Amino acid sequence: KDLSGSITTPDVKLNLGGEFIKESTATTFLRQRGYGWLLEVEDDPEDNKPLLEELDIDLKDIYYKIRCVLMPMPSLGFNRQVVRDNPDFWGPLAVVLFFSMISLYGQFKVVSWIITIWIFGSLTIFLLARVLGGEVAYGQVLGVIGYSLLPLIVIAPVLLVVGSFEVVSTLIKLFGVFWAAYSAASLLVGEEFKTKKPLLIYPIFLLYIYFLSLYTGV
């Protein structure tokens, strides 16, 4: 059959705050065919979230974890397991980027090296921990290794002052590496490793030595 016809456009007006606005032909057609829901705009309250909440950034939680890493002694009363059990991404990333910035010395390539060592070094520690029977996730290792770079950041300005004294500078470097390695190992090396603890502590120690070598320009 030869079907023919025409679509008439009714003079439809919308009342918006006392003003009448004529609808377009496309809008009227969609409403007539039952597709008016395509024109509806929902006011989603989640779109009004603050930026930090939208990105899942908790500054108080990051600040607490920083204190846990910088003061790893159990006698200080910090719940240090929160660094491992409640991992986040933005805090460790900020620490790694900050360490990269102070390690520049005019060579921008060191930034990519530090980030690469952080990611793949953490992956190596994670795989080794799982092989040794540890119950730890990659995200936890990534967070702990990243946060534990803070001691190396702390000793950086000290090295600038005592850099001309080779013996003192070496002692401070060793202190920073031991401090960082102890902060990381005390969180990652649990009781499940038993007699295998040195097999995990040693590569963690070497990892922070490599981080320090990137900072000093070796």
PDB file of C-alpha atoms in Angstrom:
ATOM      1  CA  LYS A   1       0.000   0.000   0.000  1.00  0.00           C
ATOM      2  CA  ASP A   2       1.046   3.528  -0.685  1.00  0.00           C
ATOM      3  CA  LEU A   3       1.289   5.100   2.720  1.00  0.00           C
ATOM      4  CA  SER A   4       1.584   8.834   2.760  1.00  0.00           C
ATOM      5  CA  GLY A   5       0.872  11.563   5.198  1.00  0.00           C
ATOM      6  CA  SER A   6       2.274  14.524   6.904  1.00  0.00           C
ATOM      7  CA  ILE A   7       3.377  15.395  10.392  1.00  0.00           C
ATOM      8  CA  THR A   8       1.846  18.589  11.593  1.00  0.00           C
ATOM      9  CA  THR A   9       3.703  20.584  14.134  1.00  0.00           C
ATOM     10  CA  PRO A  10       1.402  21.716  16.890  1.00  0.00           C
ATOM     11  CA  ASP A  11       2.019  25.016  18.452  1.00  0.00           C
ATOM     12  CA  VAL A  12       3.342  23.658  21.736  1.00  0.00           C
ATOM     13  CA  LYS A  13       4.637  26.098  24.284  1.00  0.00           C
ATOM     14  CA  LEU A  14       6.498  25.539  27.523  1.00  0.00           C
ATOM     15  CA  ASN A  15       5.836  27.628  30.554  1.00  0.00           C
ATOM     16  CA  LEU A  16       9.223  28.386  32.141  1.00  0.00           C
ATOM     17  CA  GLY A  17       8.925  30.882  34.934  1.00  0.00           C
ATOM     18  CA  GLY A  18       6.063  32.805  33.345  1.00  0.00           C
ATOM     19  CA  GLU A  19       7.638  32.927  29.871  1.00  0.00           C
ATOM     20  CA  PHE A  20       6.307  30.853  26.998  1.00  0.00           C
ATOM     21  CA  ILE A  21       8.864  29.251  24.681  1.00  0.00           C
ATOM     22  CA  LYS A  22       7.847  27.469  21.505  1.00  0.00           C
ATOM     23  CA  GLU A  23       9.239  23.933  21.162  1.00  0.00           C
ATOM     24  CA  SER A  24      11.256  23.001  18.108  1.00  0.00           C
ATOM     25  CA  THR A  25       9.966  20.526  15.515  1.00  0.00           C
ATOM     26  CA  ALA A  26      12.434  17.824  16.633  1.00  0.00           C
ATOM     27  CA  THR A  27      11.449  18.198  20.263  1.00  0.00           C
ATOM     28  CA  THR A  28       7.740  17.958  19.437  1.00  0.00           C
ATOM     29  CA  PHE A  29       8.315  14.897  17.238  1.00  0.00           C
ATOM     30  CA  LEU A  30      10.198  13.085  20.018  1.00  0.00           C
ATOM     31  CA  ARG A  31       7.455  13.827  22.522  1.00  0.00           C
ATOM     32  CA  GLN A  32       4.742  12.605  20.152  1.00  0.00           C
ATOM     33  CA  ARG A  33       6.546   9.325  19.540  1.00  0.00           C
ATOM     34  CA  GLY A  34       7.080   8.650  23.236  1.00  0.00           C
ATOM     35  CA  TYR A  35      10.778   9.540  23.305  1.00  0.00           C
ATOM     36  CA  GLY A  36      10.429  12.601  25.435  1.00  0.00           C
ATOM     37  CA  TRP A  37      12.505  10.944  28.121  1.00  0.00           C
ATOM     38  CA  LEU A  38      15.555  11.570  25.928  1.00  0.00           C
ATOM     39  CA  LEU A  39      15.136  15.273  26.563  1.00  0.00           C
ATOM     40  CA  GLU A  40      14.905  14.990  30.319  1.00  0.00           C
ATOM     41  CA  VAL A  41      17.883  16.168  32.342  1.00  0.00           C
ATOM     42  CA  GLU A  42      18.262  14.742  35.829  1.00  0.00           C
ATOM     43  CA  ASP A  43      19.877  16.757  38.530  1.00  0.00           C
ATOM     44  CA  ASP A  44      22.297  14.214  39.987  1.00  0.00           C
ATOM     45  CA  PRO A  45      23.413  15.265  43.486  1.00  0.00           C
ATOM     46  CA  GLU A  46      26.626  13.234  43.027  1.00  0.00           C
ATOM     47  CA  ASP A  47      27.767  15.735  40.375  1.00  0.00           C
ATOM     48  CA  ASN A  48      28.073  18.341  43.119  1.00  0.00           C
ATOM     49  CA  LYS A  49      30.699  16.419  45.086  1.00  0.00           C
ATOM     50  CA  PRO A  50      33.933  18.247  45.998  1.00  0.00           C
ATOM     51  CA  LEU A  51      36.878  17.510  43.736  1.00  0.00           C
ATOM     52  CA  LEU A  52      38.908  15.747  46.452  1.00  0.00           C
ATOM     53  CA  GLU A  53      35.957  13.481  47.266  1.00  0.00           C
ATOM     54  CA  GLU A  54      35.376  12.812  43.570  1.00  0.00           C
ATOM     55  CA  LEU A  55      39.020  11.721  43.192  1.00  0.00           C
ATOM     56  CA  ASP A  56      38.870   9.706  46.425  1.00  0.00           C
ATOM     57  CA  ILE A  57      41.572  11.801  48.103  1.00  0.00           C
ATOM     58  CA  ASP A  58      41.495  11.884  51.905  1.00  0.00           C
ATOM     59  CA  LEU A  59      44.068  14.421  53.081  1.00  0.00           C
ATOM     60  CA  LYS A  60      43.669  13.496  56.759  1.00  0.00           C
ATOM     61  CA  ASP A  61      44.262   9.829  55.968  1.00  0.00           C
ATOM     62  CA  ILE A  62      47.355  10.695  53.884  1.00  0.00           C
ATOM     63  CA  TYR A  63      48.724  12.918  56.675  1.00  0.00           C
ATOM     64  CA  TYR A  64      48.224  10.141  59.245  1.00  0.00           C
ATOM     65  CA  LYS A  65      50.021   7.603  57.031  1.00  0.00           C
ATOM     66  CA  ILE A  66      52.910  10.021  56.534  1.00  0.00           C
ATOM     67  CA  ARG A  67      53.310  10.285  60.308  1.00  0.00           C
ATOM     68  CA  CYS A  68      53.177   6.494  60.622  1.00  0.00           C
ATOM     69  CA  VAL A  69      56.034   6.118  58.132  1.00  0.00           C
ATOM     70  CA  LEU A  70      58.200   8.910  59.514  1.00  0.00           C
ATOM     71  CA  MET A  71      57.772   7.667  63.102  1.00  0.00           C
ATOM     72  CA  PRO A  72      57.810   3.859  62.789  1.00  0.00           C
ATOM     73  CA  MET A  73      58.507   3.134  66.466  1.00  0.00           C
ATOM     74  CA  PRO A  74      55.641   1.080  68.007  1.00  0.00           C
ATOM     75  CA  SER A  75      56.019   2.969  71.291  1.00  0.00           C
ATOM     76  CA  LEU A  76      54.603   6.140  69.698  1.00  0.00           C
ATOM     77  CA  GLY A  77      51.145   4.569  69.553  1.00  0.00           C
ATOM     78  CA  PHE A  78      50.365   4.956  65.840  1.00  0.00           C
ATOM     79  CA  ASN A  79      48.231   2.312  64.164  1.00  0.00           C
ATOM     80  CA  ARG A  80      50.830   1.717  61.458  1.00  0.00           C
ATOM     81  CA  GLN A  81      48.977  -1.214  59.903  1.00  0.00           C
ATOM     82  CA  VAL A  82      46.573   1.262  58.318  1.00  0.00           C
ATOM     83  CA  VAL A  83      49.321   2.043  55.772  1.00  0.00           C
ATOM     84  CA  ARG A  84      49.222  -1.561  54.601  1.00  0.00           C
ATOM     85  CA  ASP A  85      45.607  -2.550  55.258  1.00  0.00           C
ATOM     86  CA  ASN A  86      44.024   0.593  53.799  1.00  0.00           C
ATOM     87  CA  PRO A  87      46.164   1.374  50.728  1.00  0.00           C
ATOM     88  CA  ASP A  88      45.603   4.436  48.580  1.00  0.00           C
ATOM     89  CA  PHE A  89      47.176   5.622  45.344  1.00  0.00           C
ATOM     90  CA  TRP A  90      47.365   9.410  45.498  1.00  0.00           C
ATOM     91  CA  GLY A  91      49.454   9.639  48.684  1.00  0.00           C
ATOM     92  CA  PRO A  92      52.295   7.359  47.524  1.00  0.00           C
ATOM     93  CA  LEU A  93      52.180   8.940  44.075  1.00  0.00           C
ATOM     94  CA  ALA A  94      52.582  12.407  45.598  1.00  0.00           C
ATOM     95  CA  VAL A  95      55.549  11.207  47.684  1.00  0.00           C
ATOM     96  CA  VAL A  96      57.223   9.565  44.683  1.00  0.00           C
ATOM     97  CA  LEU A  97      56.698  12.651  42.505  1.00  0.00           C
ATOM     98  CA  PHE A  98      58.048  14.916  45.238  1.00  0.00           C
ATOM     99  CA  PHE A  99      61.116  12.701  45.596  1.00  0.00           C
ATOM    100  CA  SER A 100      61.497  12.859  41.817  1.00  0.00           C
ATOM    101  CA  MET A 101      61.341  16.654  41.856  1.00  0.00           C
ATOM    102  CA  ILE A 102      64.124  17.013  44.417  1.00  0.00           C
ATOM    103  CA  SER A 103      66.206  14.471  42.479  1.00  0.00           C
ATOM    104  CA  LEU A 104      66.170  16.346  39.197  1.00  0.00           C
ATOM    105  CA  TYR A 105      69.601  18.033  39.236  1.00  0.00           C
ATOM    106  CA  GLY A 106      68.890  19.310  35.732  1.00  0.00           C
ATOM    107  CA  GLN A 107      68.169  15.872  34.284  1.00  0.00           C
ATOM    108  CA  PHE A 108      64.454  15.359  33.771  1.00  0.00           C
ATOM    109  CA  LYS A 109      64.865  11.672  32.857  1.00  0.00           C
ATOM    110  CA  VAL A 110      65.337  10.768  36.528  1.00  0.00           C
ATOM    111  CA  VAL A 111      61.607  11.382  37.128  1.00  0.00           C
ATOM    112  CA  SER A 112      60.559   8.579  34.787  1.00  0.00           C
ATOM    113  CA  TRP A 113      63.277   6.344  36.243  1.00  0.00           C
ATOM    114  CA  ILE A 114      62.050   6.837  39.818  1.00  0.00           C
ATOM    115  CA  ILE A 115      58.414   6.210  38.874  1.00  0.00           C
ATOM    116  CA  THR A 116      59.434   3.116  36.908  1.00  0.00           C
ATOM    117  CA  ILE A 117      61.507   1.751  39.784  1.00  0.00           C
ATOM    118  CA  TRP A 118      58.630   2.430  42.177  1.00  0.00           C
ATOM    119  CA  ILE A 119      56.135   0.484  40.040  1.00  0.00           C
ATOM    120  CA  PHE A 120      58.317  -2.436  38.993  1.00  0.00           C
ATOM    121  CA  GLY A 121      60.311  -2.557  42.239  1.00  0.00           C
ATOM    122  CA  SER A 122      57.045  -2.852  44.148  1.00  0.00           C
ATOM    123  CA  LEU A 123      55.954  -5.563  41.718  1.00  0.00           C
ATOM    124  CA  THR A 124      59.160  -7.500  42.423  1.00  0.00           C
ATOM    125  CA  ILE A 125      58.661  -7.216  46.188  1.00  0.00           C
ATOM    126  CA  PHE A 126      55.024  -8.290  45.756  1.00  0.00           C
ATOM    127  CA  LEU A 127      55.904 -11.374  43.701  1.00  0.00           C
ATOM    128  CA  LEU A 128      58.655 -12.347  46.125  1.00  0.00           C
ATOM    129  CA  ALA A 129      56.323 -11.919  49.089  1.00  0.00           C
ATOM    130  CA  ARG A 130      53.666 -14.121  47.492  1.00  0.00           C
ATOM    131  CA  VAL A 131      56.240 -16.780  46.622  1.00  0.00           C
ATOM    132  CA  LEU A 132      57.351 -16.786  50.262  1.00  0.00           C
ATOM    133  CA  GLY A 133      53.767 -17.291  51.395  1.00  0.00           C
ATOM    134  CA  GLY A 134      52.823 -13.735  52.350  1.00  0.00           C
ATOM    135  CA  GLU A 135      49.212 -12.580  52.106  1.00  0.00           C
ATOM    136  CA  VAL A 136      49.682  -9.142  50.586  1.00  0.00           C
ATOM    137  CA  ALA A 137      48.189  -7.345  47.597  1.00  0.00           C
ATOM    138  CA  TYR A 138      50.103  -5.392  44.968  1.00  0.00           C
ATOM    139  CA  GLY A 139      48.262  -2.207  45.902  1.00  0.00           C
ATOM    140  CA  GLN A 140      49.421  -2.592  49.495  1.00  0.00           C
ATOM    141  CA  VAL A 141      53.061  -3.045  48.453  1.00  0.00           C
ATOM    142  CA  LEU A 142      52.828  -0.089  46.070  1.00  0.00           C
ATOM    143  CA  GLY A 143      51.483   2.150  48.828  1.00  0.00           C
ATOM    144  CA  VAL A 144      53.987   1.069  51.476  1.00  0.00           C
ATOM    145  CA  ILE A 145      57.002   1.389  49.179  1.00  0.00           C
ATOM    146  CA  GLY A 146      55.836   4.798  48.011  1.00  0.00           C
ATOM    147  CA  TYR A 147      55.146   6.204  51.480  1.00  0.00           C
ATOM    148  CA  SER A 148      58.430   4.831  52.807  1.00  0.00           C
ATOM    149  CA  LEU A 149      60.366   7.140  50.479  1.00  0.00           C
ATOM    150  CA  LEU A 150      59.612   9.918  52.986  1.00  0.00           C
ATOM    151  CA  PRO A 151      62.794   9.317  55.073  1.00  0.00           C
ATOM    152  CA  LEU A 152      64.906   9.866  51.947  1.00  0.00           C
ATOM    153  CA  ILE A 153      63.060  13.135  51.364  1.00  0.00           C
ATOM    154  CA  VAL A 154      63.761  14.170  54.965  1.00  0.00           C
ATOM    155  CA  ILE A 155      67.521  13.605  54.679  1.00  0.00           C
ATOM    156  CA  ALA A 156      67.743  15.394  51.303  1.00  0.00           C
ATOM    157  CA  PRO A 157      68.138  18.934  52.738  1.00  0.00           C
ATOM    158  CA  VAL A 158      70.620  17.609  55.318  1.00  0.00           C
ATOM    159  CA  LEU A 159      72.779  16.168  52.547  1.00  0.00           C
ATOM    160  CA  LEU A 160      72.857  19.577  50.871  1.00  0.00           C
ATOM    161  CA  VAL A 161      74.339  21.073  54.040  1.00  0.00           C
ATOM    162  CA  VAL A 162      76.872  18.353  54.885  1.00  0.00           C
ATOM    163  CA  GLY A 163      77.651  17.302  51.301  1.00  0.00           C
ATOM    164  CA  SER A 164      81.261  18.474  51.590  1.00  0.00           C
ATOM    165  CA  PHE A 165      81.875  16.161  54.569  1.00  0.00           C
ATOM    166  CA  GLU A 166      82.135  12.748  52.963  1.00  0.00           C
ATOM    167  CA  VAL A 167      82.038  10.651  56.160  1.00  0.00           C
ATOM    168  CA  VAL A 168      79.075  12.510  57.652  1.00  0.00           C
ATOM    169  CA  SER A 169      77.250  12.446  54.321  1.00  0.00           C
ATOM    170  CA  THR A 170      77.726   8.667  54.021  1.00  0.00           C
ATOM    171  CA  LEU A 171      76.426   8.096  57.546  1.00  0.00           C
ATOM    172  CA  ILE A 172      73.337  10.199  56.859  1.00  0.00           C
ATOM    173  CA  LYS A 173      72.689   8.293  53.638  1.00  0.00           C
ATOM    174  CA  LEU A 174      72.933   4.967  55.457  1.00  0.00           C
ATOM    175  CA  PHE A 175      70.647   6.278  58.181  1.00  0.00           C
ATOM    176  CA  GLY A 176      68.066   7.365  55.594  1.00  0.00           C
ATOM    177  CA  VAL A 177      68.164   4.045  53.768  1.00  0.00           C
ATOM    178  CA  PHE A 178      67.853   2.046  56.997  1.00  0.00           C
ATOM    179  CA  TRP A 179      65.016   4.325  58.129  1.00  0.00           C
ATOM    180  CA  ALA A 180      63.101   3.865  54.860  1.00  0.00           C
ATOM    181  CA  ALA A 181      63.777   0.119  54.681  1.00  0.00           C
ATOM    182  CA  TYR A 182      62.718  -0.382  58.299  1.00  0.00           C
ATOM    183  CA  SER A 183      59.468   1.557  57.760  1.00  0.00           C
ATOM    184  CA  ALA A 184      58.606  -0.559  54.717  1.00  0.00           C
ATOM    185  CA  ALA A 185      59.797  -3.905  56.058  1.00  0.00           C
ATOM    186  CA  SER A 186      58.006  -3.517  59.400  1.00  0.00           C
ATOM    187  CA  LEU A 187      54.732  -3.185  57.466  1.00  0.00           C
ATOM    188  CA  LEU A 188      55.292  -5.771  54.734  1.00  0.00           C
ATOM    189  CA  VAL A 189      57.251  -8.461  56.565  1.00  0.00           C
ATOM    190  CA  GLY A 190      54.688 -10.079  58.831  1.00  0.00           C
ATOM    191  CA  GLU A 191      54.786 -13.092  61.090  1.00  0.00           C
ATOM    192  CA  GLU A 192      53.740 -15.353  58.232  1.00  0.00           C
ATOM    193  CA  PHE A 193      57.291 -15.199  56.865  1.00  0.00           C
ATOM    194  CA  LYS A 194      58.828 -16.637  60.045  1.00  0.00           C
ATOM    195  CA  THR A 195      62.426 -17.617  59.209  1.00  0.00           C
ATOM    196  CA  LYS A 196      62.196 -16.227  55.660  1.00  0.00           C
ATOM    197  CA  LYS A 197      62.196 -12.570  56.708  1.00  0.00           C
ATOM    198  CA  PRO A 198      65.753 -11.804  55.457  1.00  0.00           C
ATOM    199  CA  LEU A 199      64.739 -12.970  51.970  1.00  0.00           C
ATOM    200  CA  LEU A 200      62.272 -10.076  51.781  1.00  0.00           C
ATOM    201  CA  ILE A 201      64.037  -7.463  53.906  1.00  0.00           C
ATOM    202  CA  TYR A 202      67.195  -7.614  51.788  1.00  0.00           C
ATOM    203  CA  PRO A 203      65.555  -6.702  48.422  1.00  0.00           C
ATOM    204  CA  ILE A 204      63.602  -3.912  50.145  1.00  0.00           C
ATOM    205  CA  PHE A 205      66.897  -2.534  51.463  1.00  0.00           C
ATOM    206  CA  LEU A 206      68.466  -2.759  47.985  1.00  0.00           C
ATOM    207  CA  LEU A 207      65.458  -1.009  46.460  1.00  0.00           C
ATOM    208  CA  TYR A 208      65.919   2.051  48.679  1.00  0.00           C
ATOM    209  CA  ILE A 209      69.654   2.068  48.000  1.00  0.00           C
ATOM    210  CA  TYR A 210      68.783   2.325  44.319  1.00  0.00           C
ATOM    211  CA  PHE A 211      66.316   5.142  45.031  1.00  0.00           C
ATOM    212  CA  LEU A 212      69.047   6.994  46.902  1.00  0.00           C
ATOM    213  CA  SER A 213      71.507   6.444  44.056  1.00  0.00           C
ATOM    214  CA  LEU A 214      69.010   8.055  41.659  1.00  0.00           C
ATOM    215  CA  TYR A 215      68.787  11.037  43.997  1.00  0.00           C
ATOM    216  CA  THR A 216      72.540  11.472  44.358  1.00  0.00           C
ATOM    217  CA  GLY A 217      73.051  11.217  40.608  1.00  0.00           C
ATOM    218  CA  VAL A 218      74.983   7.962  40.508  1.00  0.00           C
TER     219      VAL A 218
END
